[in-house]
């Protein structure tokens, strides 16, 4: 059976970007690919590459797990777990550090961006992060990895690492394929449409979180940066802010951008934004209601236990074989 796998790190409150770029795609794929297994995890080990407050980290990890379910994942068909509860991720991550080169890690734009923001106190794990991410994926022999556009480079490196291992030690890991959505793979910041919408951004007007209430959503959309052209068309070069809003609309409603442009071609930005605000409110409020039920439930804990057990079983066996291939230990 083919396996689809993805993860989200609990570094902040989930944004609309995370939903449209990753979670929504995951739900769609699950409905479409009925013959696949779905592994989904909370990448808490990745979160600590930057400083986290322990109580907040734990709360956010659970929030993400609950949010995955609230967004419509099928409980029966999802193996949901928390990365740090499976030791083999780190074990394989370390092994993969010996199969990736400094030069390759230095080229990663996510590292360069994050390191640039920080200047000092850049941790070693922020640098080696892609080796752990590769481990997350190939530990389970995932075939497909649905992610947003920003993770494309990490996926390419994962493929390089897996192939390199296979070439030296003999075929062992599945080389995964990324699945990146055509629309919504890169939702931009509402205040600065040149940057991607990010949960670790300081200015909270730039992003919509999955927990924002209806009034906040409407306000943030209303104050989203557009331009002075005043004409509704899809022109990402010259009307970046508007193009981003059209993309959000299209991705949230599963409609074509062209169709939306057609509908609003004679409208003002103000009217278009009012409607988009309602689209997002109608999208997020029902998810929030479900989230509120799930977060308190024993069922969430039971699903995470089950996910941990299934994932752990696979990971344990895979690592035993992996160490044997490499020549680690006595047998
Ligand atoms: P941070 O902003 O703290 O670096 P992040 O949101 O980029 O975090 P994750 O939470 O791990 O990182 O991302 C989870 C998934 O959401 C990934 O597949 C990522 O590609 C996707 N994603 C994140 N931001 C966006 C965005 N603005 N548009 C589309 N997809 C996104
Ligand atoms: N690196 C990703 C999160 C992540 C991930 C993964 C995604 C960690 N491990 C495995 C897909 C598969 C990020 O920063 N968004």
Short mmCIF file of C-alpha atoms and ligand atoms in Angstrom, two decimals:
data_model
loop_
_atom_site.label_atom_id
_atom_site.label_comp_id
_atom_site.label_asym_id
_atom_site.label_seq_id
_atom_site.Cartn_x
_atom_site.Cartn_y
_atom_site.Cartn_z
CA UNK A 1 0.00 0.00 0.00
CA UNK A 2 1.34 3.46 -0.91
CA UNK A 3 1.98 5.85 1.97
CA UNK A 4 1.37 9.59 2.18
CA UNK A 5 3.13 11.48 4.99
CA UNK A 6 3.46 15.04 6.21
CA UNK A 7 4.26 17.08 9.31
CA UNK A 8 3.76 20.51 10.81
CA UNK A 9 5.97 22.05 13.45
CA UNK A 10 4.33 23.56 16.54
CA UNK A 11 6.21 26.86 16.45
CA UNK A 12 3.19 29.15 16.61
CA UNK A 13 -0.51 29.30 15.97
CA UNK A 14 -1.50 27.60 12.74
CA UNK A 15 -2.21 30.04 9.94
CA UNK A 16 -4.49 30.09 6.95
CA UNK A 17 -1.29 29.46 4.93
CA UNK A 18 -0.70 26.18 6.75
CA UNK A 19 -4.30 25.22 6.12
CA UNK A 20 -4.50 26.08 2.42
CA UNK A 21 -0.97 24.99 1.57
CA UNK A 22 -0.81 21.79 3.56
CA UNK A 23 -3.73 20.57 5.71
CA UNK A 24 -6.44 21.14 3.13
CA UNK A 25 -4.38 19.33 0.49
CA UNK A 26 -3.89 16.46 2.84
CA UNK A 27 -7.63 16.14 3.40
CA UNK A 28 -8.28 16.32 -0.34
CA UNK A 29 -5.71 13.64 -1.08
CA UNK A 30 -7.18 11.41 1.57
CA UNK A 31 -10.56 11.61 -0.12
CA UNK A 32 -9.04 10.98 -3.54
CA UNK A 33 -6.43 8.32 -2.81
CA UNK A 34 -8.57 5.74 -1.13
CA UNK A 35 -5.96 3.02 -1.49
CA UNK A 36 -3.24 4.88 0.45
CA UNK A 37 -2.19 5.01 4.08
CA UNK A 38 -1.87 8.47 5.68
CA UNK A 39 0.81 9.29 8.24
CA UNK A 40 0.55 12.70 9.80
CA UNK A 41 2.64 14.00 12.66
CA UNK A 42 3.40 16.99 14.82
CA UNK A 43 7.06 17.88 14.26
CA UNK A 44 7.87 18.99 17.80
CA UNK A 45 11.54 18.03 17.50
CA UNK A 46 11.77 20.49 14.62
CA UNK A 47 10.16 23.21 16.73
CA UNK A 48 13.01 23.21 19.25
CA UNK A 49 15.52 24.27 16.61
CA UNK A 50 14.43 27.71 17.85
CA UNK A 51 13.70 28.45 21.54
CA UNK A 52 10.27 27.36 22.77
CA UNK A 53 8.49 27.79 26.10
CA UNK A 54 7.88 24.18 27.32
CA UNK A 55 4.24 24.59 28.40
CA UNK A 56 3.36 26.40 25.19
CA UNK A 57 5.13 23.86 23.02
CA UNK A 58 3.17 21.02 24.58
CA UNK A 59 -0.12 22.85 24.22
CA UNK A 60 0.54 23.75 20.60
CA UNK A 61 1.48 20.19 19.72
CA UNK A 62 -1.89 19.00 20.92
CA UNK A 63 -3.60 21.92 19.20
CA UNK A 64 -2.12 20.88 15.87
CA UNK A 65 -3.19 17.27 16.31
CA UNK A 66 -6.74 18.43 17.13
CA UNK A 67 -6.74 20.88 14.25
CA UNK A 68 -5.76 18.18 11.76
CA UNK A 69 -8.86 16.26 12.77
CA UNK A 70 -11.09 19.33 12.91
CA UNK A 71 -10.11 20.08 9.30
CA UNK A 72 -11.71 16.86 8.19
CA UNK A 73 -9.12 14.10 8.25
CA UNK A 74 -10.57 10.67 8.43
CA UNK A 75 -9.76 9.31 11.90
CA UNK A 76 -9.88 5.72 10.80
CA UNK A 77 -7.43 6.24 7.97
CA UNK A 78 -4.96 8.60 9.62
CA UNK A 79 -1.98 7.53 11.64
CA UNK A 80 -1.61 10.60 13.80
CA UNK A 81 1.36 10.94 16.11
CA UNK A 82 3.85 13.22 17.82
CA UNK A 83 7.35 13.03 16.39
CA UNK A 84 9.24 13.06 19.71
CA UNK A 85 7.33 10.00 20.91
CA UNK A 86 9.14 7.90 18.31
CA UNK A 87 12.88 7.78 19.09
CA UNK A 88 13.87 6.47 15.68
CA UNK A 89 13.36 9.87 13.99
CA UNK A 90 16.34 11.27 15.83
CA UNK A 91 18.35 8.09 15.44
CA UNK A 92 17.91 8.06 11.67
CA UNK A 93 18.31 11.85 11.55
CA UNK A 94 21.78 11.44 13.00
CA UNK A 95 22.66 8.72 10.52
CA UNK A 96 21.47 10.91 7.66
CA UNK A 97 23.70 13.74 8.87
CA UNK A 98 26.48 11.46 7.74
CA UNK A 99 24.90 11.24 4.31
CA UNK A 100 24.43 14.93 3.61
CA UNK A 101 27.12 17.51 2.91
CA UNK A 102 27.71 20.87 4.54
CA UNK A 103 27.46 22.55 1.14
CA UNK A 104 24.01 21.05 0.58
CA UNK A 105 22.76 22.24 3.97
CA UNK A 106 24.25 25.69 3.42
CA UNK A 107 22.13 26.12 0.30
CA UNK A 108 18.81 25.66 2.10
CA UNK A 109 16.84 28.90 1.87
CA UNK A 110 14.78 28.21 5.01
CA UNK A 111 18.02 28.01 6.99
CA UNK A 112 19.41 31.13 5.36
CA UNK A 113 16.18 33.08 6.02
CA UNK A 114 15.88 31.99 9.63
CA UNK A 115 19.58 32.44 10.35
CA UNK A 116 19.47 35.92 8.85
CA UNK A 117 16.60 36.92 11.12
CA UNK A 118 18.50 35.81 14.20
CA UNK A 119 22.12 36.79 13.65
CA UNK A 120 23.31 35.23 16.92
CA UNK A 121 22.29 32.06 18.78
CA UNK A 122 21.76 30.08 15.59
CA UNK A 123 21.59 26.50 16.77
CA UNK A 124 23.40 23.60 15.15
CA UNK A 125 20.06 21.79 14.84
CA UNK A 126 18.61 24.60 12.73
CA UNK A 127 21.41 23.87 10.30
CA UNK A 128 21.05 20.07 10.31
CA UNK A 129 17.22 20.29 10.27
CA UNK A 130 16.90 18.87 6.70
CA UNK A 131 18.57 15.63 7.79
CA UNK A 132 15.92 15.15 10.48
CA UNK A 133 13.18 16.05 8.02
CA UNK A 134 14.54 13.48 5.55
CA UNK A 135 14.52 10.94 8.38
CA UNK A 136 10.86 11.75 9.21
CA UNK A 137 9.95 10.83 5.68
CA UNK A 138 12.14 7.91 4.68
CA UNK A 139 11.87 6.17 8.05
CA UNK A 140 8.35 5.19 6.96
CA UNK A 141 9.18 4.71 3.28
CA UNK A 142 6.68 7.43 2.40
CA UNK A 143 5.80 7.56 -1.30
CA UNK A 144 4.18 11.01 -1.34
CA UNK A 145 4.72 14.12 0.78
CA UNK A 146 2.14 16.91 0.43
CA UNK A 147 3.69 20.25 1.44
CA UNK A 148 3.62 23.95 0.61
CA UNK A 149 6.00 25.47 -1.89
CA UNK A 150 8.56 26.50 0.76
CA UNK A 151 9.36 22.85 1.48
CA UNK A 152 10.16 21.91 -2.10
CA UNK A 153 13.89 22.38 -1.58
CA UNK A 154 13.89 20.20 1.54
CA UNK A 155 12.05 17.49 -0.36
CA UNK A 156 14.60 17.61 -3.15
CA UNK A 157 17.37 17.21 -0.61
CA UNK A 158 15.48 14.31 0.99
CA UNK A 159 15.42 12.60 -2.39
CA UNK A 160 19.15 13.19 -2.82
CA UNK A 161 19.93 11.79 0.63
CA UNK A 162 17.74 8.72 0.15
CA UNK A 163 19.26 8.00 -3.27
CA UNK A 164 22.77 8.49 -1.94
CA UNK A 165 22.11 6.00 0.85
CA UNK A 166 20.59 3.52 -1.58
CA UNK A 167 23.51 3.84 -3.97
CA UNK A 168 26.07 3.10 -1.31
CA UNK A 169 24.31 0.51 0.86
CA UNK A 170 21.97 -1.02 -1.70
CA UNK A 171 18.29 -0.27 -2.26
CA UNK A 172 16.70 0.36 1.10
CA UNK A 173 14.66 3.58 1.37
CA UNK A 174 11.76 4.64 -0.82
CA UNK A 175 12.63 7.89 -2.62
CA UNK A 176 9.60 10.13 -1.91
CA UNK A 177 7.77 12.46 -4.26
CA UNK A 178 6.50 15.87 -3.17
CA UNK A 179 2.91 16.87 -3.85
CA UNK A 180 2.61 20.65 -4.09
CA UNK A 181 -0.80 22.21 -4.78
CA UNK A 182 -1.28 24.25 -7.94
CA UNK A 183 -3.17 26.98 -6.11
CA UNK A 184 -2.44 27.89 -2.47
CA UNK A 185 1.09 26.50 -2.24
CA UNK A 186 2.42 29.87 -1.21
CA UNK A 187 0.02 32.16 0.62
CA UNK A 188 1.64 35.52 1.20
CA UNK A 189 1.66 37.90 4.16
CA UNK A 190 -1.36 40.23 4.08
CA UNK A 191 0.72 43.27 5.01
CA UNK A 192 3.80 42.43 3.02
CA UNK A 193 2.85 40.27 0.03
CA UNK A 194 6.50 39.72 -0.86
CA UNK A 195 6.90 37.45 2.16
CA UNK A 196 5.14 34.17 2.80
CA UNK A 197 2.44 34.14 5.47
CA UNK A 198 4.21 32.75 8.51
CA UNK A 199 3.15 31.88 12.02
CA UNK A 200 6.43 33.06 13.46
CA UNK A 201 5.99 36.57 12.07
CA UNK A 202 5.82 39.43 14.57
CA UNK A 203 3.14 41.56 12.91
CA UNK A 204 -0.06 39.60 13.46
CA UNK A 205 -1.99 41.71 10.94
CA UNK A 206 -0.06 39.87 8.23
CA UNK A 207 -1.55 36.49 8.94
CA UNK A 208 -4.91 34.94 9.74
CA UNK A 209 -4.72 32.20 12.32
CA UNK A 210 -6.98 29.18 12.40
CA UNK A 211 -8.26 30.48 15.75
CA UNK A 212 -9.07 34.08 14.79
CA UNK A 213 -12.66 35.06 15.50
CA UNK A 214 -14.99 36.28 12.76
CA UNK A 215 -14.47 39.98 13.47
CA UNK A 216 -10.68 39.64 13.49
CA UNK A 217 -10.74 37.77 10.19
CA UNK A 218 -12.90 40.44 8.56
CA UNK A 219 -10.67 43.21 9.91
CA UNK A 220 -7.44 41.58 8.73
CA UNK A 221 -8.79 41.02 5.22
CA UNK A 222 -10.14 44.56 5.09
CA UNK A 223 -6.75 46.00 5.98
CA UNK A 224 -4.78 43.69 3.64
CA UNK A 225 -2.39 45.65 1.45
CA UNK A 226 -3.50 46.01 -2.19
CA UNK A 227 -2.53 48.69 -4.73
CA UNK A 228 -3.77 51.88 -6.33
CA UNK A 229 -4.75 50.37 -9.68
CA UNK A 230 -8.27 49.73 -8.52
CA UNK A 231 -8.95 47.01 -11.09
CA UNK A 232 -9.57 43.40 -10.16
CA UNK A 233 -7.34 41.17 -12.27
CA UNK A 234 -4.81 38.45 -11.52
CA UNK A 235 -1.41 40.03 -11.97
CA UNK A 236 1.08 38.65 -9.42
CA UNK A 237 3.90 40.82 -10.85
CA UNK A 238 2.22 44.20 -10.53
CA UNK A 239 -0.65 43.55 -8.11
CA UNK A 240 0.91 41.15 -5.65
CA UNK A 241 -1.40 41.84 -2.72
CA UNK A 242 -4.55 41.46 -4.78
CA UNK A 243 -3.19 38.32 -6.49
CA UNK A 244 -2.64 36.83 -3.05
CA UNK A 245 -6.23 37.61 -2.01
CA UNK A 246 -7.54 36.06 -5.22
CA UNK A 247 -5.42 32.99 -4.58
CA UNK A 248 -6.80 32.70 -1.05
CA UNK A 249 -10.34 33.02 -2.38
CA UNK A 250 -9.75 30.38 -5.08
CA UNK A 251 -8.02 27.95 -2.78
CA UNK A 252 -10.60 28.35 0.00
CA UNK A 253 -13.55 27.77 -2.33
CA UNK A 254 -11.92 25.34 -4.81
CA UNK A 255 -12.83 27.66 -7.64
CA UNK A 256 -10.67 28.83 -10.55
CA UNK A 257 -9.00 32.20 -10.16
CA UNK A 258 -10.30 33.21 -13.59
CA UNK A 259 -13.84 32.52 -12.54
CA UNK A 260 -13.45 34.72 -9.47
CA UNK A 261 -11.85 37.55 -11.45
CA UNK A 262 -14.79 37.37 -13.81
CA UNK A 263 -17.29 37.59 -10.98
CA UNK A 264 -15.58 40.65 -9.44
CA UNK A 265 -14.22 42.42 -12.51
CA UNK A 266 -16.57 45.37 -12.03
CA UNK A 267 -16.42 45.43 -8.23
CA UNK A 268 -14.39 47.62 -5.92
CA UNK A 269 -11.57 46.18 -3.80
CA UNK A 270 -13.70 46.99 -0.78
CA UNK A 271 -16.62 44.83 -1.92
CA UNK A 272 -14.32 42.02 -2.99
CA UNK A 273 -12.61 42.08 0.41
CA UNK A 274 -15.96 42.06 2.23
CA UNK A 275 -16.91 38.88 0.37
CA UNK A 276 -13.53 37.28 0.90
CA UNK A 277 -13.83 38.00 4.63
CA UNK A 278 -17.11 36.09 4.66
CA UNK A 279 -15.59 33.21 2.69
CA UNK A 280 -12.85 32.82 5.30
CA UNK A 281 -15.25 33.19 8.22
CA UNK A 282 -17.48 30.49 6.74
CA UNK A 283 -14.45 28.30 6.26
CA UNK A 284 -12.86 28.69 9.66
CA UNK A 285 -15.73 29.03 12.11
CA UNK A 286 -17.03 25.45 11.58
CA UNK A 287 -13.45 24.13 11.88
CA UNK A 288 -13.03 26.02 15.16
CA UNK A 289 -16.26 24.53 16.49
CA UNK A 290 -15.03 21.03 15.72
CA UNK A 291 -11.65 21.82 17.21
CA UNK A 292 -13.31 22.88 20.49
CA UNK A 293 -14.99 19.49 20.75
CA UNK A 294 -11.92 17.48 19.82
CA UNK A 295 -9.30 19.21 21.96
CA UNK A 296 -11.04 18.19 25.19
CA UNK A 297 -11.84 14.65 24.10
CA UNK A 298 -10.31 11.41 25.24
CA UNK A 299 -10.59 10.31 21.63
CA UNK A 300 -7.74 12.62 20.64
CA UNK A 301 -5.48 11.02 23.22
CA UNK A 302 -6.55 7.54 22.10
CA UNK A 303 -5.80 8.37 18.46
CA UNK A 304 -2.38 9.70 19.36
CA UNK A 305 -1.64 6.54 21.36
CA UNK A 306 -2.72 4.38 18.46
CA UNK A 307 -0.72 6.46 15.98
CA UNK A 308 2.36 6.27 18.17
CA UNK A 309 2.09 2.49 18.43
CA UNK A 310 1.63 1.89 14.70
CA UNK A 311 4.36 4.34 13.69
CA UNK A 312 6.71 3.07 16.35
CA UNK A 313 6.31 -0.50 15.20
CA UNK A 314 7.24 0.39 11.63
CA UNK A 315 10.09 2.67 12.72
CA UNK A 316 11.60 0.08 15.04
CA UNK A 317 11.75 -2.59 12.36
CA UNK A 318 13.07 -0.21 9.73
CA UNK A 319 15.85 1.02 11.99
CA UNK A 320 16.93 -2.46 12.98
CA UNK A 321 17.42 -3.29 9.30
CA UNK A 322 19.01 0.08 8.60
CA UNK A 323 21.67 -0.32 11.29
CA UNK A 324 22.42 -3.79 10.06
CA UNK A 325 22.95 -2.48 6.52
CA UNK A 326 25.34 0.18 7.75
CA UNK A 327 27.30 -2.21 9.96
CA UNK A 328 26.34 -0.66 13.28
CA UNK A 329 26.27 -2.85 16.40
CA UNK A 330 27.06 -6.55 16.65
CA UNK A 331 24.44 -8.02 14.34
P1 LIG B 1 7.33 28.95 10.42
O1 LIG B 1 6.57 30.08 9.81
O2 LIG B 1 7.40 28.96 11.89
O3 LIG B 1 8.65 28.69 9.77
P2 LIG B 1 5.79 27.19 8.84
O4 LIG B 1 4.34 27.50 8.99
O5 LIG B 1 6.50 27.56 7.60
O6 LIG B 1 6.49 27.70 10.15
P3 LIG B 1 5.18 24.43 9.32
O7 LIG B 1 4.20 24.76 10.33
O8 LIG B 1 5.96 23.24 9.66
O9 LIG B 1 6.12 25.65 9.01
O10 LIG B 1 4.50 24.23 7.91
C1 LIG B 1 3.56 23.23 7.75
C2 LIG B 1 3.12 23.15 6.33
O11 LIG B 1 2.46 24.37 5.94
C3 LIG B 1 4.26 22.93 5.33
O12 LIG B 1 3.84 21.99 4.38
C4 LIG B 1 4.43 24.28 4.69
O13 LIG B 1 4.93 24.18 3.39
C5 LIG B 1 3.01 24.82 4.70
N1 LIG B 1 2.99 26.28 4.71
C6 LIG B 1 3.53 27.09 5.65
N2 LIG B 1 3.32 28.38 5.35
C7 LIG B 1 2.64 28.40 4.16
C8 LIG B 1 2.13 29.44 3.32
N3 LIG B 1 2.29 30.71 3.63
N4 LIG B 1 1.46 29.08 2.20
C9 LIG B 1 1.28 27.78 1.88
N5 LIG B 1 1.74 26.75 2.63
C10 LIG B 1 2.41 27.04 3.75
N1 LIG B 2 10.16 21.15 7.61
C1 LIG B 2 8.75 21.35 7.55
C2 LIG B 2 7.98 20.54 8.58
C3 LIG B 2 8.31 19.10 8.49
C4 LIG B 2 7.85 18.18 7.49
C5 LIG B 2 8.48 16.93 7.81
C6 LIG B 2 6.99 18.28 6.40
C7 LIG B 2 9.15 18.42 9.29
N2 LIG B 2 9.24 17.12 8.91
C8 LIG B 2 8.26 15.81 7.01
C9 LIG B 2 6.78 17.13 5.62
C10 LIG B 2 7.41 15.91 5.92
C11 LIG B 2 8.51 22.83 7.70
O1 LIG B 2 9.35 23.54 8.17
N3 LIG B 2 7.38 23.29 7.28
#
